[in-house]
Amino acid sequence: MNRMTTPLSIQRRLTLAFLGLAVVPLLLAALVNASLYYRQHAGAQLNGMQQIALRVAAQVDGALRQGEQALGNLRRFNDLPRLTPKAQEALLSELLAQHALLQEAAVLDAQGRELARHSSVEAVLERRDRSADENFHRAAASDKAHYGAIHYDSSGEPLLPLALPQRDLYTGHIETILTAELRLKSLWNLVADLTPGPGAQVYVLNERGVVIAHRNPSVVLRGTRVAIPDQPAVTQGIEGNPVFMAVSPVQLGDRGFQVVAEHDWRHAMTPAINSLLVLGGVLTVALSLAFAAGMHVLRYIVRPIMDVEKTTRAIAAGDLTQRLVINRRDEIGHLAESFNAMSDHLQRTLTELRDEVVVRQRAEAELMRHREQLEVLVEQRTTALRESELRYRTVANFTNDWETWLGEDGQYRYVSPSCERITGYRAEEFMADPELLLRILHPEDRARFQEHLGGNREATQVQTQEFRLLRRDGRTIWVEHICQPVHDERGRYLGTRASNRDLTEHKHLAIELARARDQAQGANRAKSTFLANMSHELRTPMNAILGFAQLLQQDASLSAAQLTHVETIARSGRHLLTLINDVLEISKIEAGKAALDPQPMDLIELIESIEDMVRLRAENKRLALVVTVDPQVPRNVRGDAKKLRQVLINLLGNAIKFTTHGGVSLRVDVEPGARGRIRFEVADTGCGIAADDREHIFEAFFQSAESSVSGEGTGLGLSISHEYTELMGGQLTLESEPGKGSTFRFALPLKPINESELDRPKTGGRVVGLAPGQPRYRILIVEDRPDNRELLCQLLKSVGFEVRSAENGERALNVFHTWHPHLVWMDMRMPVMDGYEATRRIKASPQGHNTVVLALTASAFEEDRAAVLASGCDGFLRKPLEVDVIFAAMAEHLGVRYQYAEDLHAPPVGIDALLPDAQALAGVPAALRKQLGHAALLLDGQAAMQVIRQIHAQQPVLADKLARLVDDYQFDELGRLCNELAETAS
Amino acid sequence: MCRFRPGMPPPKPRGLCIADPFETGSKALRPVRRSLPFLSAPVWLGASALLLVLAAWWWGRPAPRAPMVTIGIVQLTAVDAATVEGFKAHLTELGYQEGRDVRYRYPGPAGSIERLAPMLAEQLAAGVDLLLVSSTPAAVAAQAATAHTAVPVVFAPVNDPVKAGVVKSLQSPGGNLTGVRLPQGDAIRLQWLVKLAPQVRRILFPHNPNDPSAVESLRQIQAVSAALGTTLVTQPLPTAEAMEAALRAPPQVDAILLPRDSSVEARIADYVALARERKIPLCAPSLTQVHAGALVSYGFVHYEIGRQAARMAHQILGGTPPGDLPVETALSSLAINLRTAQAIGLSVSPQILRSAHTIVR
């Protein structure tokens, strides 16, 4: 409803009247006041300036007139024209000494010639003719003092010339003219001193309006010109700004100067403007206050009237709930009360009528709603039921399996159509004849199935049965039968639901699979046997080939061509041997036979020994070798030191091999994060690996273009390293850029251990003999290889055992029966009778169970262990043998106690006992020693083994010891031994 | 707004709606009305009273005083101590009361040229508003030290500030340095000597030929010597040994004229003794030597130079840029030692004495 006030509403009229009364007079008063205030202030300013100008003018006049007076006095008290020039000069000199204002003074005759002159700044040596001087003429033409134009002397001093004529008192003719140069600086200083405070300034103008004295001398020197008003006024000042300016003239002789005082308008008016602002603020506040008070009064008068008007309109429009809320005790209050009472009555009557109608309508609507709901409900239930049935039937009919429902009376309630595909009989046939299923069951399965049916009712779980059926076409098929009894919520048996699946195809496949697995296992066994044979047998002929090739190389009778051929044989042989070893290694890995042997180890020591080993090789190739071990890397860890050593030597060896410039680095640190794996990184600046090769670099027998050219290696080193890293729980990765270098990285989960856990070599030292009081044990060594046999014999004899030996099982049985040894060391592969057979027979004999049989095997495969133990052996040792392991095994099985060397600083038993002593090595030909040293330097295991094989021919024990070093990758130790000998020899 | 549309459920009686003053009135007055609840009479009265009090305070607050000025003083030698006295005395006359309007930082003379730069740096670091420096080396050092600051420098005195490169020109120095230069008064000095003792013909002029001031003195004197009827007996003494030798065997002359030459001035006692022994007049460059026994001097007075510099400092502190203030020339004045005159048997005429600024009796 529109209640916009009309232009003539009471409220608007009152508002306008009030505003007119309050605001207009106030604004008028403010305007008049401000105007008056400004005028008064400006007048005071101009007046002030005028006062200043007058005062300064008086002082300027006084200051300059001093010079005039001094000259005048000279004229008055001395009969100057009649004195000698010398006396005149003495007077002038006295004058100048008394008045610093004067810089120079002179006495001129009537023609303008100098009679005497004195200067305080220069020596006067001659008298000048100044008849051409304008100042002289001006002075001569008047009675008054004449002030000339300002000029500056050589030192920049501003000077004002002054000429004073002196006339004969009787004739009135010019007698002499006194001249002087006034130092204007004193006028400048005076003006500067008299300059009032900030915003105001005082200066002196000559007749042309040029400034001749100002606080700032540069204004004078610039020749600034100022236009001055006739009367004090607001005009443009010396700086071009509006100023209050007043002028006072100074008359000096025949010249008039103007002293100007000015005050910057803005600066002068600041207090006035500020007070006007305050006035404005107060006015605003007062207006606002008056307005607020006025509006309050207005509201008090007008609001009730408007409320009454508004409520009346609302009721007229039909809204009877409207009431007036006016809590006043005046006439308007009474009006409101009567009005509200009337409205109440009207509204009550109307409300009662309306309520009656509403109650009836509501009851009717309620009835209607109930009926509709019932109908809808029935419709919904019926549809849901129908849909549900259709859904389940479709599922059952479409399933591949043969679904049945057997009622509690043994009659089929439902058989799915798929039964025809499985059995050849239609669903109707099953429905019609409940016995049909039993009839087509395979006779062997019938009894089992009936038993199953019998126990079916009691079962609560799903039951599964497999049985055979005879199809209508006579074929036999396998069927998987899954069934479950169904009960209602009260536990009443309703029947059995079953699902049958055709399993015939599965059965056939399973049989095929078993056959294939058997074949594969057979092939694998054959491969393992082949590899085992190769490991055992291939190396033996290689020994002969390489050994004899070496011997031939030393044969002086060979021709050069023959030597070249022999060299080729040796090189090819070495390569073949490397290949065999690597193939064997990779086969072990592929066959899953490579087992991890985690032992406590000193990681730092390991890295240092590898560094020592590789360093010489790197230095030989003039490569930098940088080994960095992060201080966080734990020293003592648990891990397979042998495999880690092989991986690092492989990687570093490769890096050095393929690098010609720059260097190779090994970095070891701890992987950040919780896992704390230890990271190894081998980087080089070598030729790098092409992107295509990078994918295959870890595959067995793969060789990159570069390594193919070099013609070395088998291509197995990286593959072995890769497999070993994975075996140890890491992943060997490669980053490489051809031409720039390669970086190999891996991280291993090497668990840190305490120092105490580190299995330091036992300080018991090496075994030097049997402990006192020990019985004399009889030991039989059965071994077909004479050198191995001899080695073991000597080792055991040296300690104090009684030892006999046999070269095969048959001979061993003979010795056993006659000699009754306490312990038999039994090689498992021998001609005539092998170790398995011999052991079985020994154990079968009456003394057999008292005799300890320990097997020796060179087999690379762990699975042989089972076969060995099955034959009756008490223990199992793998070749090559370690001395302390041999003694430990005998101690374990016989209870032998030993005497140890006392030396606590002895090297570890395994090394020490097998350490080739220098004397033994001295027996080896120097050429072989040199070759061995060279091979050790290059970390070339194959080459080293080849030399060792040659040594083996003469000194099998020493050779085995040396071979141990090579096997353990202890090239540094090997190199040290060879070098030591070379040094002592030289 | 309270609007009731037909068909809407009947609302409850809403008295607030009717009583709401916002619902009434014209649009033009609405903004004022909205702020009315915050503008009760006490608030209005309080606010306006506060405004009035603030205005009264702002109106009546005392005019801010000019802050205290710090003037740093750097001098090469103790000779210039009187300059400081004159400087302070005249500044006091100009209204700068020490301790209230101005504070002086005067650590004493530097003594050597090397010490000037650190002393200046120390003064500048202390934040001086103006520097008063005495002697040419000090002014040169001050120019270098203030090259990157706007600190004004007043020198008092410098012999030839243009030649020393301290200012561009005498009339408008530019830069931040100005001050008082020395007058070229040696010719007048010779004239005064001749006036005082007209019989004088041969005049001894000992000087260090390596001292530019001495050479300048010689140039001025040579220009007027002949005109005044005198003969100059120049005696170049480049070393201390030469000086010793010259003092032991002085030539036969009628008077001695000492140049502005520090090495010669340093031997003033010897020359005074020599002149008295020979009973000949000794003319010296400044008042100090007259006090020491020389017969006559015509030259500057340190105290007056200080006063001159004080006025310039006053102008600079008043806002005039130092580069706009022309270099001023110190005034020369005549000084006569009557005791010496008596000792050498010379009578001085009263006219001459009347021209003298200082008479030592």
PDB file of C-alpha atoms in Angstrom, chain A residues 61 69 357 381 383 470 510-511 588 590 611 704 735 752 956 959-960 984:
ATOM      1  CA  ASP A  61      68.690  55.805   5.826  1.00  0.00           C
ATOM      2  CA  GLN A  69      78.046  62.525   7.452  1.00  0.00           C
ATOM      3  CA  VAL A 357     -16.141 -23.612   8.338  1.00  0.00           C
ATOM      4  CA  ARG A 381       2.200 -54.448  -3.520  1.00  0.00           C
ATOM      5  CA  THR A 383       3.179 -54.856  -8.945  1.00  0.00           C
ATOM      6  CA  LEU A 470      25.318 -90.591 -18.101  1.00  0.00           C
ATOM      7  CA  ALA A 510      43.493 -80.512 -14.632  1.00  0.00           C
ATOM      8  CA  ILE A 511      44.785 -83.814 -15.972  1.00  0.00           C
ATOM      9  CA  LYS A 588      72.341 -70.811 -10.054  1.00  0.00           C
ATOM     10  CA  GLU A 590      68.002 -68.550 -12.557  1.00  0.00           C
ATOM     11  CA  GLU A 611      88.864 -49.134  -2.728  1.00  0.00           C
ATOM     12  CA  SER A 704      76.890 -53.176 -25.613  1.00  0.00           C
ATOM     13  CA  GLU A 735      71.448 -43.549 -15.517  1.00  0.00           C
ATOM     14  CA  PRO A 752      72.758 -52.037  11.534  1.00  0.00           C
ATOM     15  CA  PRO A 956      98.916 -77.890  -4.751  1.00  0.00           C
ATOM     16  CA  ALA A 959      97.773 -73.043  -5.010  1.00  0.00           C
ATOM     17  CA  ASP A 960      94.637 -73.864  -3.026  1.00  0.00           C
ATOM     18  CA  THR A 984     112.524 -58.694  -0.806  1.00  0.00           C
TER      19      THR A 984
END
